[in-house]
PDB file of C-alpha atoms in Angstrom:
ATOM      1  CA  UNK A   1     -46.633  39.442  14.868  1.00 66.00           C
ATOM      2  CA  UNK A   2     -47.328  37.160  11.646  1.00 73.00           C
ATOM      3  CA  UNK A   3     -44.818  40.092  10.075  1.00 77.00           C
ATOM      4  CA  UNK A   4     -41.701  38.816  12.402  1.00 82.00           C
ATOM      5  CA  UNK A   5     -42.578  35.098  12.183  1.00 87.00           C
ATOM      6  CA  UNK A   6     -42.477  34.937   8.347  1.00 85.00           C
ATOM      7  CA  UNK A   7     -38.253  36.179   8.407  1.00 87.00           C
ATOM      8  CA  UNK A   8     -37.842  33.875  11.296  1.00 91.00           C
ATOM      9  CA  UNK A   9     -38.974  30.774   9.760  1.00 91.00           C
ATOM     10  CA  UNK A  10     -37.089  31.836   6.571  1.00 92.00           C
ATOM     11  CA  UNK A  11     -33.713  32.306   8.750  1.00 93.00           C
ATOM     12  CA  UNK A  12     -34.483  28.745  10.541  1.00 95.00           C
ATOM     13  CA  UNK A  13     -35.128  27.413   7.054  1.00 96.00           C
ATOM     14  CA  UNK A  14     -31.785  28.648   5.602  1.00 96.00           C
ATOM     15  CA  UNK A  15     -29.881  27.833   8.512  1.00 96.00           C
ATOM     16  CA  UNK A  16     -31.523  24.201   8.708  1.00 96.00           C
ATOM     17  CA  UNK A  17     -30.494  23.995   4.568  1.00 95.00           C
ATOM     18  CA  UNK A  18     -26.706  25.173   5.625  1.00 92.00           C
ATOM     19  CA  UNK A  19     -25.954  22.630   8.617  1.00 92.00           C
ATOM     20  CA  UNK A  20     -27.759  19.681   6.000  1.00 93.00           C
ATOM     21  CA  UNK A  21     -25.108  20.111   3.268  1.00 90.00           C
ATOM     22  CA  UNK A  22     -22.071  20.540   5.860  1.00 90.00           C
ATOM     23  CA  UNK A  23     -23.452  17.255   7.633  1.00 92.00           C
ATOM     24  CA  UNK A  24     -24.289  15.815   4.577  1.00 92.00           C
ATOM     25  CA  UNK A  25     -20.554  16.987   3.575  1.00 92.00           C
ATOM     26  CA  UNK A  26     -19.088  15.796   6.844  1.00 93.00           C
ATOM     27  CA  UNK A  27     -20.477  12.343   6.275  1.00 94.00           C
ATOM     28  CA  UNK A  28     -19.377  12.158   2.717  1.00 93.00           C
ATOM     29  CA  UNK A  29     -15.493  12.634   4.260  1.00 93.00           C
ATOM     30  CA  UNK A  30     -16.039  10.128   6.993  1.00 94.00           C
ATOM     31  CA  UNK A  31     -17.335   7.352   4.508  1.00 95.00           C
ATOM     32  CA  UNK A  32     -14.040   7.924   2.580  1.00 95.00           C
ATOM     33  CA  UNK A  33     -11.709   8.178   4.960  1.00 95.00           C
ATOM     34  CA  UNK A  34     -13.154   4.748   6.192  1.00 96.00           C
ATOM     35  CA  UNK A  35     -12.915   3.744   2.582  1.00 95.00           C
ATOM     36  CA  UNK A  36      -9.261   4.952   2.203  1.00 95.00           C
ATOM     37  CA  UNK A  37      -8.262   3.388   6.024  1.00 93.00           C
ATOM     38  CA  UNK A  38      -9.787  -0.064   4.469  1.00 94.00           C
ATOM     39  CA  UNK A  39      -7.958  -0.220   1.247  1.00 94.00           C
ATOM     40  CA  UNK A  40      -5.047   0.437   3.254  1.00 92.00           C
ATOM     41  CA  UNK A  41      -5.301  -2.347   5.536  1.00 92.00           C
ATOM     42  CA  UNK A  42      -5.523  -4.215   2.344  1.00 92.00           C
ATOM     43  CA  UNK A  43      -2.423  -3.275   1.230  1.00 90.00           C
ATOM     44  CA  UNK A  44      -1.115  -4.046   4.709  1.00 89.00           C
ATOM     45  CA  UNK A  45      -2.767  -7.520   4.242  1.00 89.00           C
ATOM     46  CA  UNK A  46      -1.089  -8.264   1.392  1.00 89.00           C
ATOM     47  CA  UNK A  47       2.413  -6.831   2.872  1.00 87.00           C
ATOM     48  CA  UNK A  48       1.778  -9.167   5.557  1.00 88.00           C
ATOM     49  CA  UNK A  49       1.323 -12.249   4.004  1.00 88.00           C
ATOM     50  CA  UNK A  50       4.394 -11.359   1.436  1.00 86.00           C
ATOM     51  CA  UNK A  51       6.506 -11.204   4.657  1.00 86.00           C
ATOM     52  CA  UNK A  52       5.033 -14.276   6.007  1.00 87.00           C
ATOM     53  CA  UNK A  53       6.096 -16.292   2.963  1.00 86.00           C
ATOM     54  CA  UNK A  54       9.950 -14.979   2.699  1.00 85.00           C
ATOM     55  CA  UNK A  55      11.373 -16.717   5.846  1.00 85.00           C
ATOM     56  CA  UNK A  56      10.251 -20.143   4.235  1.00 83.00           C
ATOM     57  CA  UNK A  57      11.375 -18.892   1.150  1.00 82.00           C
ATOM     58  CA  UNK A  58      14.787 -18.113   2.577  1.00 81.00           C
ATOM     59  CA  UNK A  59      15.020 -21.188   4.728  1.00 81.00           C
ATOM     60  CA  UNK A  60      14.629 -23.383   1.609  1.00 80.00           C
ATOM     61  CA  UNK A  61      17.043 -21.028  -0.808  1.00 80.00           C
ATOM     62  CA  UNK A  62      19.842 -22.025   2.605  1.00 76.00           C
ATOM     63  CA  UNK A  63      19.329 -25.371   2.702  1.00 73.00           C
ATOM     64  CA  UNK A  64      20.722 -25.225  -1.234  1.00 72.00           C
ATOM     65  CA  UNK A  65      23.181 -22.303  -0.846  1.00 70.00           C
ATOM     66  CA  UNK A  66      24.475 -21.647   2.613  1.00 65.00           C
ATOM     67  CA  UNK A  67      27.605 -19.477   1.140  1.00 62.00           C
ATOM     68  CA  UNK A  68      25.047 -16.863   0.208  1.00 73.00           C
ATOM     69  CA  UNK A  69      24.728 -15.146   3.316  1.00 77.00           C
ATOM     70  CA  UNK A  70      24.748 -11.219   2.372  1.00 81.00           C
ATOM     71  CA  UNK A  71      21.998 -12.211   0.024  1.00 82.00           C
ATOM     72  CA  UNK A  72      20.103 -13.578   2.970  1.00 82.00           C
ATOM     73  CA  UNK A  73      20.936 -11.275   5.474  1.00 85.00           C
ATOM     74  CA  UNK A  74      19.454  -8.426   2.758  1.00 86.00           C
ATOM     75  CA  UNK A  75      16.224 -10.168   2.750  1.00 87.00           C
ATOM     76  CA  UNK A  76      16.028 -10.145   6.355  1.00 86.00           C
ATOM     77  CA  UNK A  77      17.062  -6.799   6.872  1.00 89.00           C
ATOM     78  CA  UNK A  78      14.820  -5.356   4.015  1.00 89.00           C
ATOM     79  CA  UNK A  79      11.591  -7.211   6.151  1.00 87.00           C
ATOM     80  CA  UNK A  80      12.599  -5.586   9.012  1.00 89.00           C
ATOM     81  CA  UNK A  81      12.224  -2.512   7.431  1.00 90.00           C
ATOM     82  CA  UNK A  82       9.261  -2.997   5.454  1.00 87.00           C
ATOM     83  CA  UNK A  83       7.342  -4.404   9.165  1.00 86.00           C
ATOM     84  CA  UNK A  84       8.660  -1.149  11.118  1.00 88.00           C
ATOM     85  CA  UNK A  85       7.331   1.489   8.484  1.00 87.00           C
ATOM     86  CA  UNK A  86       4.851   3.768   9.506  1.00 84.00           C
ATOM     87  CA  UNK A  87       3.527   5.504   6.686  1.00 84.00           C
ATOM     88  CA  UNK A  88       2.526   4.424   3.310  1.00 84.00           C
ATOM     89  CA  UNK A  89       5.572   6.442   1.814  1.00 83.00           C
ATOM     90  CA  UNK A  90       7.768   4.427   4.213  1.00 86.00           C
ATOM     91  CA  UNK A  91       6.267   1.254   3.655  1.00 86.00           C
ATOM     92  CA  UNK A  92       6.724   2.232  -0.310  1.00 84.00           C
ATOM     93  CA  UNK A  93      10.622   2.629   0.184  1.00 85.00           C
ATOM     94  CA  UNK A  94      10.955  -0.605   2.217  1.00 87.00           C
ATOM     95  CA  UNK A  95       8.789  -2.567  -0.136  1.00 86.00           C
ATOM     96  CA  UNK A  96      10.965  -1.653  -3.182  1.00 86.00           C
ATOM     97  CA  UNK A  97      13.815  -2.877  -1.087  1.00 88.00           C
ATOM     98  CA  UNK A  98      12.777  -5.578  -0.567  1.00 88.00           C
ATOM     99  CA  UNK A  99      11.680  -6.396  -3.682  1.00 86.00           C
ATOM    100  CA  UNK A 100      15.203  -5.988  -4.558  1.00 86.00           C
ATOM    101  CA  UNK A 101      16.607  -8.287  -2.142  1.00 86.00           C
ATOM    102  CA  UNK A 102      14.259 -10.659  -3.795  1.00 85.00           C
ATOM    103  CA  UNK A 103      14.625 -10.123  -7.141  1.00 84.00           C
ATOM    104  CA  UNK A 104      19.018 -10.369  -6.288  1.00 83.00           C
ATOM    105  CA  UNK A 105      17.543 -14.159  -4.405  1.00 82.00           C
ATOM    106  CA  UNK A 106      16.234 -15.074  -7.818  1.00 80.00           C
ATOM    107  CA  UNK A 107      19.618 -14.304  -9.767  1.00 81.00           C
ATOM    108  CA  UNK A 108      21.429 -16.686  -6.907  1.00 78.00           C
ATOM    109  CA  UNK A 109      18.806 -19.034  -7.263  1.00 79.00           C
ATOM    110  CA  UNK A 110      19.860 -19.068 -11.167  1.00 78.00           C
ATOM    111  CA  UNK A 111      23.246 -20.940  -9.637  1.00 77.00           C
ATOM    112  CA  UNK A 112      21.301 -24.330  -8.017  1.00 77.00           C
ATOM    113  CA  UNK A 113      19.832 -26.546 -10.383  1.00 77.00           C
ATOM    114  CA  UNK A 114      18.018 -29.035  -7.714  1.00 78.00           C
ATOM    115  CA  UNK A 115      16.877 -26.089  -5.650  1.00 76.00           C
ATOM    116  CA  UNK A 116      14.709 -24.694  -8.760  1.00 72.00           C
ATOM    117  CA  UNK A 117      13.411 -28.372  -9.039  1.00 74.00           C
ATOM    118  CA  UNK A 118      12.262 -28.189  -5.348  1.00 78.00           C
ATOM    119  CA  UNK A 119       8.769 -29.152  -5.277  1.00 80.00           C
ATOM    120  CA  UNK A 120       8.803 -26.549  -1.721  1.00 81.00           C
ATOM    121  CA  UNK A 121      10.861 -24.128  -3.582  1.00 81.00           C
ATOM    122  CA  UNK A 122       8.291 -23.984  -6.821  1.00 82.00           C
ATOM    123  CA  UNK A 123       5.177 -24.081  -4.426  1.00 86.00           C
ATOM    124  CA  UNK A 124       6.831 -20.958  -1.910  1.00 84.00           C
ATOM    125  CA  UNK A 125       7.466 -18.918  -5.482  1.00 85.00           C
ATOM    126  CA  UNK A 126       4.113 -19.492  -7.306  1.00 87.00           C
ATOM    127  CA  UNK A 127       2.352 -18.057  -3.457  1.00 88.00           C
ATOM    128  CA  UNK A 128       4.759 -15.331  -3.937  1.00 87.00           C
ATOM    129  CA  UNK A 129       3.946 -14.485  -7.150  1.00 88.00           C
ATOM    130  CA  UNK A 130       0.189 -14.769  -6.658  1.00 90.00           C
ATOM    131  CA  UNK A 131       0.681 -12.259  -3.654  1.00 89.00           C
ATOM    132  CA  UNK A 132       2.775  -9.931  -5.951  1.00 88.00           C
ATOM    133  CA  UNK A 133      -0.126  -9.730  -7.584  1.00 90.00           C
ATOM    134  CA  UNK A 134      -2.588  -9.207  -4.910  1.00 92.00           C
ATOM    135  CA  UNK A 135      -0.068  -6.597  -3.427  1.00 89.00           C
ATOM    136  CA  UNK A 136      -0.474  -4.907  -6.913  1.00 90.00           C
ATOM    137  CA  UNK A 137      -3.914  -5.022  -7.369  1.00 93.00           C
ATOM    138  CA  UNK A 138      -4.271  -4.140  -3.391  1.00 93.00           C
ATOM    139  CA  UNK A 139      -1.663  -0.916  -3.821  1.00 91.00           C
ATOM    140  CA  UNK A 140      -3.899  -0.216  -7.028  1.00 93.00           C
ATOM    141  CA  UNK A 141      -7.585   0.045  -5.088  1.00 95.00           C
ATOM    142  CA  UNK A 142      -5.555   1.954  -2.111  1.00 94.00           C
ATOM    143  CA  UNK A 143      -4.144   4.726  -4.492  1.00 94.00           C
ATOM    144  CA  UNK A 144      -7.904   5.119  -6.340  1.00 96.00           C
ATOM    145  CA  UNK A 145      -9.819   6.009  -3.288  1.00 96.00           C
ATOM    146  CA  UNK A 146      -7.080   7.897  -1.882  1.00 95.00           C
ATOM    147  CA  UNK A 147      -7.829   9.680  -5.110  1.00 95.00           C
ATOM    148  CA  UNK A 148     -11.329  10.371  -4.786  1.00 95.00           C
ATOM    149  CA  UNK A 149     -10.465  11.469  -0.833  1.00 96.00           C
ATOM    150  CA  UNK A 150      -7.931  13.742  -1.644  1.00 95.00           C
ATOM    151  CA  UNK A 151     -10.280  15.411  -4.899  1.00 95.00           C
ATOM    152  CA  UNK A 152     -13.334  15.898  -1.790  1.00 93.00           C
ATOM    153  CA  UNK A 153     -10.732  17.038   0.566  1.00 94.00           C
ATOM    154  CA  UNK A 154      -9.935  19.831  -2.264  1.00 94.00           C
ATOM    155  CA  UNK A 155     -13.049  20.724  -3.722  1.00 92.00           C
ATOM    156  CA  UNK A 156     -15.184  23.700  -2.475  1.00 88.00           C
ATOM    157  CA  UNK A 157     -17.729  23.332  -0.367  1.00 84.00           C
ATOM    158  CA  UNK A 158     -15.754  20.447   0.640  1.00 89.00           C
ATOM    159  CA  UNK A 159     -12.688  21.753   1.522  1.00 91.00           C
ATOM    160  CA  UNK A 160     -14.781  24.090   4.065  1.00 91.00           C
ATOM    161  CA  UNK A 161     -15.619  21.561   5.700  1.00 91.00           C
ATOM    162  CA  UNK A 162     -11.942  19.743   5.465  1.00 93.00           C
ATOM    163  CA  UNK A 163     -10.054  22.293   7.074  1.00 93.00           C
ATOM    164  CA  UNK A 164     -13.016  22.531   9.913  1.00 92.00           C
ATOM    165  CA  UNK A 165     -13.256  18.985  11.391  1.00 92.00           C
ATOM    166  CA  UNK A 166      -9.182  18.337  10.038  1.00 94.00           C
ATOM    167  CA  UNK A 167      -9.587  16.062   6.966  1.00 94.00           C
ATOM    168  CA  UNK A 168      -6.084  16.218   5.612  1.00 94.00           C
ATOM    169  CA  UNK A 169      -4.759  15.106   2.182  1.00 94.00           C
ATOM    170  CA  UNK A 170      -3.793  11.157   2.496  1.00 93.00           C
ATOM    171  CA  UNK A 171      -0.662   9.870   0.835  1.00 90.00           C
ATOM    172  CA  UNK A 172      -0.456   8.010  -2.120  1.00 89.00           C
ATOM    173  CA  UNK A 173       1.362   4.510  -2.361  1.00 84.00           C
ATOM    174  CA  UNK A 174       4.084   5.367  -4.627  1.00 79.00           C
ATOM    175  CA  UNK A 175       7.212   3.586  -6.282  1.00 67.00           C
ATOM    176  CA  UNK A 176      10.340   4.560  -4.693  1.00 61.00           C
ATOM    177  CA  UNK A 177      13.032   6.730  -6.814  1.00 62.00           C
ATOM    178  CA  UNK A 178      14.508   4.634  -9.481  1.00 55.00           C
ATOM    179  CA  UNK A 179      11.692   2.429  -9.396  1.00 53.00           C
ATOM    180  CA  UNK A 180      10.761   3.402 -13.320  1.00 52.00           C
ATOM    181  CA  UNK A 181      14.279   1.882 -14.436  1.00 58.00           C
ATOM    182  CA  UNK A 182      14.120  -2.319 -15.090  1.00 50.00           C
ATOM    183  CA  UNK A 183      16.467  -4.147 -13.378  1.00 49.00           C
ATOM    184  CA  UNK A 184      19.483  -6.032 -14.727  1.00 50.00           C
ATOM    185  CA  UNK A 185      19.248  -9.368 -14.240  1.00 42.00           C
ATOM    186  CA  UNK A 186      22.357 -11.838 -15.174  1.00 46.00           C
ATOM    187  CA  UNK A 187      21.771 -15.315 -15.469  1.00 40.00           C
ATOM    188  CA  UNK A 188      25.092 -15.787 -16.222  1.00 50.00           C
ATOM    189  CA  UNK A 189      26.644 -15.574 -13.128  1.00 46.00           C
ATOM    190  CA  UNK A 190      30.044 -13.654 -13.648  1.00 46.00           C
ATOM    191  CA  UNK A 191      28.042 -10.729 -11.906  1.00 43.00           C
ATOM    192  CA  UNK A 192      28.491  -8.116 -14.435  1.00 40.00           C
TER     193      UNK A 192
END
């Protein structure tokens, strides 16, 4: 009898040792996916308040220059992109189109004197600028811990334990095509 119980316990032992390291495992993926899901709603955050500032921003800019509609109407439309994308590759294209639309505002803005004296013009560009920033440093913290994630996700005995419970690879915020090329900017205003 004391001959059986000795394997037993070992078996029990090992077994006890094997579910520890794939709980302990399990836990380790839940902790950062919660970390990756809460970066990512900081990057959301910061998309958020961007979009909250533009329609002031654009109400002021028409108030100077009401003949620059498609300008305008680029802003609004690259928003409504940017607030119906689903993914963070989606939300990457619509954010570098808007940023575009913006950055074409800017080069309009160039053309009205009094507006860049606006006291509500100067105060609606510094907040946008200091959530540029944030949006930066926010897409920045997202892509690091979907880093470490994605390295857990990949690395044995991790990605045992991955393909069991359905941790997948997250995506990575990334610049849209093109994005690596500076943009022209005239401030001369013959648009060439």
């Amino acid at each position: 009898m004391k001959k059986l119980l000795v394997p037993i316990i070992i078996v029990i032992a090992i077994i006890a040792v094997i579910a520890g390291i794939f709980m302990a495992s399990y836990n380790g993926f839940v902790d950062k996916e919660e970390n990756v899901n809460n970066a990512y709603a900081q990057v959301e955050n910061q998309l958020q308040r961007r979009m909250d500032l533009i329609p002031n921003l654009v109400n002021t800019v028409k108030g100077f220059a009401a003949h620059e509609e498609e300008v305008l109407g680029n802003i609004a439309d690259a928003r409504t992109k940017l607030a119906g994308a689903g993914s963070p590759e989606a939300q990457a294209a619509a954010n570098d189109e808007l940023s575009g639309a913006l950055s074409r505002l800017l080069v309009v803005v160039e053309n009205y004197p009094d507006l860049k004296a606006d006291a509500n013009f100067r105060q609606l560009m510094d907040e946008l600028a200091g959530t540029e920033n944030r949006l930066s440093v926010a897409r920045q913290d997202y892509n690091t811990v979907v880093s470490e994630y994605n390295k857990k996700v990949k690395r044995m005995p991790g990605s045992i334990v991955a393909s069991m419970f359905g941790f997948d690879e997250k995506e990575y915020f990334k610049a849209a095509e093109g994005a690596k090329e500076a943009p022209v900017v005239d401030f001369e205003g013959d648009g060439e």
